[in-house]
Coordinates of C-alpha atoms in Angstrom, one line a residue:
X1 CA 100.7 82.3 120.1
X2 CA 101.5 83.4 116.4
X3 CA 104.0 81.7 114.5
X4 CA 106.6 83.0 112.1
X5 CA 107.4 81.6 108.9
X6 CA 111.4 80.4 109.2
X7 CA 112.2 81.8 105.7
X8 CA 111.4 85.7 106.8
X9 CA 112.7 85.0 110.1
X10 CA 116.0 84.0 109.0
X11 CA 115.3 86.9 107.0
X12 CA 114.6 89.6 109.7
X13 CA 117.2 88.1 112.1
X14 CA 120.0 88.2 108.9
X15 CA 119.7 92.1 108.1
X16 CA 118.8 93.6 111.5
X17 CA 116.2 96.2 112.3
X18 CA 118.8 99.3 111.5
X19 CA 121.0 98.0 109.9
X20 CA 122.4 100.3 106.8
X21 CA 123.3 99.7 103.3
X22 CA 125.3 102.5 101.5
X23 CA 122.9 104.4 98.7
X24 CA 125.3 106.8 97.4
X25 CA 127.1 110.1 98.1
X26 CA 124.2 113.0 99.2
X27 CA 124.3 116.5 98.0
X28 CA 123.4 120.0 98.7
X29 CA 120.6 121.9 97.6
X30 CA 122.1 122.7 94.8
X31 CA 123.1 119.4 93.3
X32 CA 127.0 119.5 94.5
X33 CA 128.4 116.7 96.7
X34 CA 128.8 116.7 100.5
X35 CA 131.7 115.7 102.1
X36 CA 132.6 114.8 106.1
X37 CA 135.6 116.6 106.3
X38 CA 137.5 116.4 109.8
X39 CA 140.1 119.4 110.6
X40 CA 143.1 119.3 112.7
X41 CA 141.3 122.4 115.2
X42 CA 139.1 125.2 115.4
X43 CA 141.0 127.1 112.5
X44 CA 140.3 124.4 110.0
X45 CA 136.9 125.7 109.4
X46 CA 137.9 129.5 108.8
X47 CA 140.8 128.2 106.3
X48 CA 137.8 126.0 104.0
X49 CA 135.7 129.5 103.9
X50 CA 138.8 131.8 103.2
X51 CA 139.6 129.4 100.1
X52 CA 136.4 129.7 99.2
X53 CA 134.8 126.2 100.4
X54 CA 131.1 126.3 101.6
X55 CA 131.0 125.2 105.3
X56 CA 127.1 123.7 106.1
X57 CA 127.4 123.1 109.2
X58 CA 130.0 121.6 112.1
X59 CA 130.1 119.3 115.1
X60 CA 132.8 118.2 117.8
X61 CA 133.6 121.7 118.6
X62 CA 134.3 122.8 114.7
X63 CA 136.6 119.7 114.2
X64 CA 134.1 117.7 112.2
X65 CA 132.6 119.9 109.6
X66 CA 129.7 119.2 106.1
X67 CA 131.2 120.5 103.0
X68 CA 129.5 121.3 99.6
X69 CA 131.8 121.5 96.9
X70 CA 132.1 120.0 93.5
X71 CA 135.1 117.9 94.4
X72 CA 136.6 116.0 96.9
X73 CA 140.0 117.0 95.5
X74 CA 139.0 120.9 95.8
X75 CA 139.1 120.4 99.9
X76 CA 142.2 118.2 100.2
X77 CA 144.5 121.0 99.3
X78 CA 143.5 123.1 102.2
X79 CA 146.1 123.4 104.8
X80 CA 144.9 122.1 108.6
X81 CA 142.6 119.1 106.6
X82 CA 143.3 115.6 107.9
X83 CA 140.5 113.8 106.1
X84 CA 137.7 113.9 102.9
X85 CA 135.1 111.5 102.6
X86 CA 131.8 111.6 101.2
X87 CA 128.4 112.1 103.0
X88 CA 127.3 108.4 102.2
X89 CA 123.5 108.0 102.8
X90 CA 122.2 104.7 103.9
X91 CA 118.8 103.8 103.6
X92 CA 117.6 101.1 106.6
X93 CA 116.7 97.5 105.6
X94 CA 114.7 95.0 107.5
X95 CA 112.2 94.0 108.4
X96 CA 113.5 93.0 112.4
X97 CA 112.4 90.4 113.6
X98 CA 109.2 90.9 115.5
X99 CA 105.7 89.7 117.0
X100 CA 102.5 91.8 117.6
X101 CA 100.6 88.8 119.2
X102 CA 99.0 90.3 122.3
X103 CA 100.5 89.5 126.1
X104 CA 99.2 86.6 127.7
X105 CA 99.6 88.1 131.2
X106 CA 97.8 91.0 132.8
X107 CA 100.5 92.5 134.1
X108 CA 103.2 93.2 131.6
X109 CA 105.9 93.1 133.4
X110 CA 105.6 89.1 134.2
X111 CA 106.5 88.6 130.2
X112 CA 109.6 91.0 130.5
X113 CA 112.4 88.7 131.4
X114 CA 114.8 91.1 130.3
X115 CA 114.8 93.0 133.5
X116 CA 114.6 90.2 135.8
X117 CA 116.8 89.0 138.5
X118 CA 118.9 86.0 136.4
X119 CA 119.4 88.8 133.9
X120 CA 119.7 92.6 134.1
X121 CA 118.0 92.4 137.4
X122 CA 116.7 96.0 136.6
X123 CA 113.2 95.4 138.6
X124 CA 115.3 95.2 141.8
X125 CA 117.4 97.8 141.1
X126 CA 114.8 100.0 141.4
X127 CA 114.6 100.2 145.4
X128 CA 117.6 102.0 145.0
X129 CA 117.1 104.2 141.9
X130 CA 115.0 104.8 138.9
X131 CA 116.6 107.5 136.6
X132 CA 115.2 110.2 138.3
X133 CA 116.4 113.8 136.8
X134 CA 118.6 111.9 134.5
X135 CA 117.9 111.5 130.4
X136 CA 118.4 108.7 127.7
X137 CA 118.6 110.2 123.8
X138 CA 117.8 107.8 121.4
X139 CA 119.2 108.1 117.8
X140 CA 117.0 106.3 115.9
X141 CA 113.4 106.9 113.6
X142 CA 112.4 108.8 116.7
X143 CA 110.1 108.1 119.2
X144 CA 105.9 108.2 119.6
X145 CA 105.7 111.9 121.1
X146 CA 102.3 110.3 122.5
X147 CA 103.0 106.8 124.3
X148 CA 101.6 106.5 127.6
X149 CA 104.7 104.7 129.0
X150 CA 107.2 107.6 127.4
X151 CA 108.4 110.4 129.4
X152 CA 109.3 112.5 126.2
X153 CA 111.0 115.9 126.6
X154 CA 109.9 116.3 122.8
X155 CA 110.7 119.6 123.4
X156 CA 114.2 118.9 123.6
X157 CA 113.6 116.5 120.2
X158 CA 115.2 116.9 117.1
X159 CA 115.0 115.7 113.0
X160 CA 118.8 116.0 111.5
X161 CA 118.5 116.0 108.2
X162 CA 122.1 116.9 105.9
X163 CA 120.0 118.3 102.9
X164 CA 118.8 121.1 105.0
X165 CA 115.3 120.3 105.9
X166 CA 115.5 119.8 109.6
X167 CA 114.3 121.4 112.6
X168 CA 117.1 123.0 115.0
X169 CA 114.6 125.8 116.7
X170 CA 112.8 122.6 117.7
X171 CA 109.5 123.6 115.3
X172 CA 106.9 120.9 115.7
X173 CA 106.3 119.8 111.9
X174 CA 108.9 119.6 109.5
X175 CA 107.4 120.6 105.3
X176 CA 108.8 118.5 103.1
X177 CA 109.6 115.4 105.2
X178 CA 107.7 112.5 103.5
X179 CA 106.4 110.0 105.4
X180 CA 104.7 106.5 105.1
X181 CA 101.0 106.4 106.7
X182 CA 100.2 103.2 108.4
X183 CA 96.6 103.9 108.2
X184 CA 97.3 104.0 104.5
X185 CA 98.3 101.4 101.6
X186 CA 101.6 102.6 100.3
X187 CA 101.5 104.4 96.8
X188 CA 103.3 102.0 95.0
X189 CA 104.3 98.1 95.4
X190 CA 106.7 97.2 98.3
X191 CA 109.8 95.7 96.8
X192 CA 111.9 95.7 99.8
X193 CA 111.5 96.3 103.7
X194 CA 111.5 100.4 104.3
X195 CA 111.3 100.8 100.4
X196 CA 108.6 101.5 97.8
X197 CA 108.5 102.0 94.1
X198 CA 106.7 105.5 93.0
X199 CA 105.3 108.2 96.1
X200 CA 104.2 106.5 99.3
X201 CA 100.8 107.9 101.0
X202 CA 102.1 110.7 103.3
X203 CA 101.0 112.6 106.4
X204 CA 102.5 115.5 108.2
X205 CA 103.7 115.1 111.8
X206 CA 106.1 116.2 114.3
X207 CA 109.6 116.5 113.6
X208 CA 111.3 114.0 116.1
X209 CA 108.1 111.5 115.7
X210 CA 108.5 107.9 115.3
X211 CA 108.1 107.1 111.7
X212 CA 108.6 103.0 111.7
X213 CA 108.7 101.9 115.5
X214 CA 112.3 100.9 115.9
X215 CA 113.2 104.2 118.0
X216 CA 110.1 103.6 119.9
X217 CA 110.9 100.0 120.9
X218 CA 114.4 101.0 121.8
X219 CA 113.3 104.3 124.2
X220 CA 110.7 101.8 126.1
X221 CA 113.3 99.3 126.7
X222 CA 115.4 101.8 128.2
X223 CA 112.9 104.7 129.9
X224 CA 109.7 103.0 129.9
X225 CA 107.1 104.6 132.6
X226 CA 103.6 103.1 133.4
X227 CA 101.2 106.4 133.4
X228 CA 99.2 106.9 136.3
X229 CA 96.3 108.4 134.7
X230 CA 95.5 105.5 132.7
X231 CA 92.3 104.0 134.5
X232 CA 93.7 100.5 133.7
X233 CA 95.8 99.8 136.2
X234 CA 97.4 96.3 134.6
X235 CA 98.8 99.0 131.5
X236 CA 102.1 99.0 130.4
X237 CA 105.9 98.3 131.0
X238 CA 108.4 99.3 132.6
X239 CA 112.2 100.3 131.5
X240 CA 115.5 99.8 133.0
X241 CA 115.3 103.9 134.1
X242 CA 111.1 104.3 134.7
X243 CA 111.9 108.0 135.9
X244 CA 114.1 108.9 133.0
X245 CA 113.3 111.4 130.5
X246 CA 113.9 110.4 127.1
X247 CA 115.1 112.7 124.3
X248 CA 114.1 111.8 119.9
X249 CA 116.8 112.2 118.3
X250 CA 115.4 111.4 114.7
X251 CA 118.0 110.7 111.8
X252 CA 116.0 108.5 109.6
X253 CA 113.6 110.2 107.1
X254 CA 111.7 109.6 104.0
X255 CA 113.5 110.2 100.8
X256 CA 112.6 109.3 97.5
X257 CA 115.5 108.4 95.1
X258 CA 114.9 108.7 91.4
X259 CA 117.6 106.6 90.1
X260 CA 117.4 103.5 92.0
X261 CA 118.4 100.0 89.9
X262 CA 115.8 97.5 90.6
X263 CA 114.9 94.7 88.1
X264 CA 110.9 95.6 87.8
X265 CA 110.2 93.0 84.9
X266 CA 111.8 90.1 87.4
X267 CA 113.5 89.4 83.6
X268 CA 117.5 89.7 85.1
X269 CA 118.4 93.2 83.8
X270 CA 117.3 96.3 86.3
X271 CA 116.2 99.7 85.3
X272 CA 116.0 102.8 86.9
X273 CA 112.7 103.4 88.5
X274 CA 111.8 106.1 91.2
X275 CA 111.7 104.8 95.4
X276 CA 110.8 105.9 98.1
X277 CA 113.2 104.4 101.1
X278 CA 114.1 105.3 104.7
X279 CA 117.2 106.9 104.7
X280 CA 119.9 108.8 107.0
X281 CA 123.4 109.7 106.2
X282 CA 126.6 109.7 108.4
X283 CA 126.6 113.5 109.2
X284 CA 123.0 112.7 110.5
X285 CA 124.1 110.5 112.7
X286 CA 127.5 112.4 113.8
X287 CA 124.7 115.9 114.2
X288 CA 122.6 113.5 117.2
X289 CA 125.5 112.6 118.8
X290 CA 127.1 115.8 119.2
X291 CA 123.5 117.6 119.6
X292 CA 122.5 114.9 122.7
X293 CA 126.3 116.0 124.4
X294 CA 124.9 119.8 124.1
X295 CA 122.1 119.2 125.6
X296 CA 123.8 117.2 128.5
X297 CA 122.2 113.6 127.9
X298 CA 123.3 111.4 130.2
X299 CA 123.5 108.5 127.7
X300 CA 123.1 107.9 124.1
X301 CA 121.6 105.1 122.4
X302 CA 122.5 104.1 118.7
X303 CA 120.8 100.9 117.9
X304 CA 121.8 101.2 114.2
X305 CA 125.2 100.5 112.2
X306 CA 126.3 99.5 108.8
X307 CA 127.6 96.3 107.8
X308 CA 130.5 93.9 108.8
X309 CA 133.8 95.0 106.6
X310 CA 136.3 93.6 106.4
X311 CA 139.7 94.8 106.0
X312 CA 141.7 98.4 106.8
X313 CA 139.0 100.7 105.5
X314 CA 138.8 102.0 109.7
X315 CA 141.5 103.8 109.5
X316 CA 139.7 105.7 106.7
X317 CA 138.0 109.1 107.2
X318 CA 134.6 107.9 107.7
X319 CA 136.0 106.2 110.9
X320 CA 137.7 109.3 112.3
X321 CA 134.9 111.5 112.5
X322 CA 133.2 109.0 113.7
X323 CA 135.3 108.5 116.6
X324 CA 136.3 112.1 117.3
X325 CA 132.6 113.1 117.7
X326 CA 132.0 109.9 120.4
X327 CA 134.9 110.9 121.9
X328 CA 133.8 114.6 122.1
X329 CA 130.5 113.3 123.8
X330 CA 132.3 111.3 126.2
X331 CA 134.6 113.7 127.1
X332 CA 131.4 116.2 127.7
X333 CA 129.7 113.9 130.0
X334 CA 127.9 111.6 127.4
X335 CA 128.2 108.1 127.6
X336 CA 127.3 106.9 124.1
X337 CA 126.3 103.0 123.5
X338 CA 126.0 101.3 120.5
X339 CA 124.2 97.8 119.3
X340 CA 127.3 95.2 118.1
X341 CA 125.2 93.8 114.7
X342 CA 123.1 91.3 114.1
X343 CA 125.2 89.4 111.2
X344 CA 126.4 86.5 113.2
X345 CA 130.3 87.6 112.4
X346 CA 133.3 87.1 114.4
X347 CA 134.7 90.5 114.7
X348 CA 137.9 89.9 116.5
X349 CA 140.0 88.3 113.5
X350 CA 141.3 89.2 110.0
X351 CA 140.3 93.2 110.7
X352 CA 136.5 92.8 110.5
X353 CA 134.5 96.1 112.2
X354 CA 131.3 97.5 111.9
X355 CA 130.5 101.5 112.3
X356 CA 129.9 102.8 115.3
X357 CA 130.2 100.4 117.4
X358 CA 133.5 99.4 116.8
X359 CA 134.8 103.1 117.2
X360 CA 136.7 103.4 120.4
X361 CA 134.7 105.4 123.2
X362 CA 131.4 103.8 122.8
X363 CA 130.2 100.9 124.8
X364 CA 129.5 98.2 122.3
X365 CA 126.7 95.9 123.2
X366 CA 126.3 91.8 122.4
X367 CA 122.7 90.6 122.6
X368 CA 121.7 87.9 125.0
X369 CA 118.5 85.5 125.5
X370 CA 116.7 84.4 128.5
X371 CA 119.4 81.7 129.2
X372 CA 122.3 84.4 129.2
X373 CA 124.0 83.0 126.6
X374 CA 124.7 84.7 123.0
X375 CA 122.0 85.4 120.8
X376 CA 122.8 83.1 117.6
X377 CA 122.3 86.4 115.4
X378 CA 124.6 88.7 117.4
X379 CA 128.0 89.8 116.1
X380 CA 130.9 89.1 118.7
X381 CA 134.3 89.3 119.3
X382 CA 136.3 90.9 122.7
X383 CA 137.7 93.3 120.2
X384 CA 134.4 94.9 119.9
X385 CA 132.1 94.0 122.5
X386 CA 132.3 95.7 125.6
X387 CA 129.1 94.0 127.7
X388 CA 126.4 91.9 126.4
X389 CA 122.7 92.4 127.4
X390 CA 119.1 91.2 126.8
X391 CA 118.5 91.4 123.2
X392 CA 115.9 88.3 122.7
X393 CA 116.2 85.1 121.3
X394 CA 118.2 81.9 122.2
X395 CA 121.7 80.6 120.5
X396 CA 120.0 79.0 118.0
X397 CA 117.0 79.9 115.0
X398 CA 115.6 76.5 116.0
X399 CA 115.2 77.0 119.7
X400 CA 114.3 80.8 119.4
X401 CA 111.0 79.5 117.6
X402 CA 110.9 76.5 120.0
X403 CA 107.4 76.2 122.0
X404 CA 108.9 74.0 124.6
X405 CA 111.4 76.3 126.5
X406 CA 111.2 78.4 129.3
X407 CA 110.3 81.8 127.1
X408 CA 108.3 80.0 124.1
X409 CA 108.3 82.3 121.6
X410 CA 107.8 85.3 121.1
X411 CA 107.7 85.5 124.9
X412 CA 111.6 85.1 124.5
X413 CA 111.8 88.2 122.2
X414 CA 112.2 91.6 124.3
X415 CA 108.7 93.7 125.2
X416 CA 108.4 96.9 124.4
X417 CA 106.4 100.1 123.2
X418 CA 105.9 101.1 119.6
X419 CA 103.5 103.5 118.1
X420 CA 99.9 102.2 118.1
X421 CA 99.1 104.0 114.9
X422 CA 102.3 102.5 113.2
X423 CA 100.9 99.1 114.6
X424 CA 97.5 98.4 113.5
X425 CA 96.3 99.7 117.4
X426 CA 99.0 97.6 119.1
X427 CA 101.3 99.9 121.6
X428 CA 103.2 96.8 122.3
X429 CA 105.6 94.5 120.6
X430 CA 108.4 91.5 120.9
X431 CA 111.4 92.5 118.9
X432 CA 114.8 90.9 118.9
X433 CA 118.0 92.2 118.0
X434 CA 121.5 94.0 119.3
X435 CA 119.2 96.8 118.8
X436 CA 117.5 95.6 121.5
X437 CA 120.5 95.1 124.0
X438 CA 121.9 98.6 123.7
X439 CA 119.8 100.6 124.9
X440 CA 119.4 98.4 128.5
X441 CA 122.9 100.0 128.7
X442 CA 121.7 103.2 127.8
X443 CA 118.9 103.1 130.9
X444 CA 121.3 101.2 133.3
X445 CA 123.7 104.5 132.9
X446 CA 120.4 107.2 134.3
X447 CA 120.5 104.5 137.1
X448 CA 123.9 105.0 137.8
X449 CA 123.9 108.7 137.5
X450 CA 120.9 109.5 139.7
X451 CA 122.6 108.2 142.5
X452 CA 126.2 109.4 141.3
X453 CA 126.0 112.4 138.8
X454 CA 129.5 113.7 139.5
X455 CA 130.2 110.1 137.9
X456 CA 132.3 111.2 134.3
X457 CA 131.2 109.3 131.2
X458 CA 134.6 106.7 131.3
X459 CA 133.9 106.0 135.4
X460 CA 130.1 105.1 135.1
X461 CA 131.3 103.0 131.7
X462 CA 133.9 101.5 134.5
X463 CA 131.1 100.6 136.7
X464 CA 129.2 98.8 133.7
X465 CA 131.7 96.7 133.4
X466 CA 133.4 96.2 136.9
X467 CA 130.0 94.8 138.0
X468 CA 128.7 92.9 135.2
X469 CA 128.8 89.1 135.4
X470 CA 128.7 85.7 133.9
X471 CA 132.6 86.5 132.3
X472 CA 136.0 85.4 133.0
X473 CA 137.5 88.6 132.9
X474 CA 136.7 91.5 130.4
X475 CA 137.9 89.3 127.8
X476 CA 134.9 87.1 127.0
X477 CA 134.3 86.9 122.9
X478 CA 130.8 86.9 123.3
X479 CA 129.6 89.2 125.8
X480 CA 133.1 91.2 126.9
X481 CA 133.2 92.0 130.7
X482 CA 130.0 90.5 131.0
X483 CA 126.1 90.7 131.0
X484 CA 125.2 94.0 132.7
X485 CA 124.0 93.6 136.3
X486 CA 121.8 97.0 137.7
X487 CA 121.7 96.4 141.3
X488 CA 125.4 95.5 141.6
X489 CA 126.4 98.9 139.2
X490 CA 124.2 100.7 141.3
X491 CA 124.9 100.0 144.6
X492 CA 128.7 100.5 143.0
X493 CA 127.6 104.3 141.9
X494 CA 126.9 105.0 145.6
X495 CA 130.3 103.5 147.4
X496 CA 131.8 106.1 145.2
X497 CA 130.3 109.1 146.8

């Protein structure tokens, strides 16, 4: 097996695979600022464009709205607004903690013990369903529109992008959106994870295609399908939901900043050079949601969040149209789960949170090992976490790289698809993360709704929990009600009809 060196694997754990760190305030075409502004109803939009404001675009049934103007004082004054904040754009920092070394087992599924009976128990869950007719979106980089193992309703697939280039008729390529070629050296030095200095090598492709792997790993891990026309018949894995469809919902793109402070000379001062980074914004992320309730998703995944803050900055705007758009998507059916963080933090005490998944509405997800206990990178707190699930790793860095355990590593990492072009040929990867644990929810609620679809959003969350196990209660700090259990929630699905 491949070894990691400890220093980048501290490293990878420490920042998460989507994790986001705030860039800046994003702006319009025309170089004025965008704002998130939430309204008290459907008038609020109408009274912005009667006082002259320029309404973008709108979510959560008009309640939600993106707002170019040239201050954030200009929109306050306008009767039926509640709150103003800036469209902050995040790029993503890594890299996540991962392994490319090849399977030692024929058959795939052998090495995925996140589905197994002591965990998830997902395998034997499916004699009783499979996500058939049900679909998963996952927000995220998107997803490879050519895996073997993916059921992708590309079709259905989306880029949102605030700044206008972006896709919504659902055409295939999308001009303008810059993306990094794996088969490719990038144009300028790497100075951080999903960042380069000057123009990377680009390549056109399809709008809602996977442009790191992340959104790949995560949709396999849910949805994952072994394709019967491949001759070979040990290929590929299987997801919690192997019949579901899965929907790419892309929100991270390519952007190249011009004013980014970065100490070039390593001589202690920075200067402002030109980057290229991966990059998303919060009305992105709050379009996907509301798009994958239109479209009547039966779950969706966001394996991404910012950091841990501390304090009583969740009562600000940001975290109200945050949580009216979940809510929205709840109430229309969508049960929307979210990865806790992978900083290690408590966030129970002294008003620590993390966006979204400490927004009321969305299941919030722990990550847990082969051993069922806490992943030692995994944010907690019964606050926050609503279930816990198989993210990879062990409780501790030193164990995790152990080679004397049960699930040596990276065998104790989670399996999944990524893009083999992305991946030096390699459709298959180990990753580990909270990223990883969310979207087993996300395929455990198809499950539920194939065999229950009159099931609302807050009943089959109810059934997540009522059935998971290894908690006292709903109030454990790690892992809340529990570690998901799939035969149990399914089998729960069908006494209710």
């Amino acid at each position: 097996m491949g070894k990691l060196n400890r220093r980048n694997f501290v490293k990878s754990v420490g920042v998460g695979a989507a994790a986001l760190a705030t860039m800046g305030v994003t702006t319009a075409a025309d170089g004025r600022s965008q704002f998130v502004v939430t309204v008290g109803g459907k008038g609020g939009r109408k009274r912005l464009e009667r006082s002259g404001i320029d309404v973008q675009a709108s979510v959560a049934d008009g309640r939600v709205l993106l707002v170019a103007a040239e201050s954030k004082a200009s929109i306050q004054g306008v009767n039926g607004v509640k709150h103003v904040e800036p469209n902050i754009g995040y790029r993503a920092v890594g890299p996540k903690l991962q392994s490319t070394e090849e399977s030692l087992d024929e058959q795939y599924a052998d090495v995925q013990w996140d589905k197994q009976a002591d965990t998830t128990g997902a395998f034997e869950a499916h004699d009783s369903s499979t996500g058939d007719g049900r679909t998963v979106a996952i927000i995220d980089t998107g997803i490879d529109t050519f895996h073997p193992d993916l059921r992708n309703r590309v079709e259905q697939g989306r880029l949102f992008r605030a700044d206008g280039v972006s896709s919504p008729d659902g055409t295939p390529t999308v001009d303008g959106d810059t993306t990094i070629d794996a088969r490719l050296p990038p144009g300028g030095e790497e100075i951080e994870a999903y960042t380069y200095l000057g123009a990377p090598a680009t390549r056109s492709q399809m709008a809602a295609d996977d442009v790191d792997s992340h959104g790949t790993h995560c949709a396999g891990i849910a949805t994952a399908k072994h394709d019967d026309t491949v001759p070979d018949e040990d290929f590929g894995i299987a997801g919690v939901a192997p019949d579901a469809d899965v929907v790419p919902l892309r929100v991270f793109y390519w952007k190249r900043l011009d004013d980014y402070q970065y100490d070039v000379d390593d001589d202690g001062e920075d200067e402002s050079v030109s980057v290229t980074t991966l990059w998303t914004t919060d009305f992105d992320i709050l379009s996907a949601i509301n798009y994958a309730a239109e479209i009547g998703a039966d779950s969706a995944n966001m394996s991404l969040g910012g950091g841990v803050i501390k304090g009583v900055a969740h009562k600000n705007g940001e975290h109200v149209a945050y949580q009216t758009v979940i809510q929205s998507a709840v109430q229309r059916g969508t049960v929307v789960t979210t990865s806790a963080g992978n900083a290690s933090s408590d966030l129970q005490h002294e008003g620590y949170y993390t966006l979204p998944n400490s927004v009321p509405g969305s299941i919030s997800v722990s990550a847990t090992g082969p051993d069922n206990g806490l992943a030692f990178y995994s944010n907690y707190g019964t606050s926050d976490i609503d279930v816990g699930a198989p993210g990879g790793g062990y409780e501790t860095l030193e164990k995790t790289l152990a080679t004397d355990t049960e699930w040596p590593y990276p065998l104790n990492l989670v399996y999944s698809t990524v893009p083999a072009d992305l991946n030096d040929g390699t459709a298959y990867a180990w990753y580990a993360g909270t990223s990883m644990a969310a979207p087993q929810v996300a395929g455990l609620v198809a499950l539920i709704r194939e065999v229950n679809p009159d099931l609302n959003a807050k009943q089959v969350q109810s059934i997540i929990e009522n059935t998971a196990r290894y908690s006292n209660g709903k109030g454990d700090t790690d892992i809340g009600a529990g570690i998901i259990n799939a035969p149990d929630a399914v089998a729960e699905a069908e006494r209710r009809n």
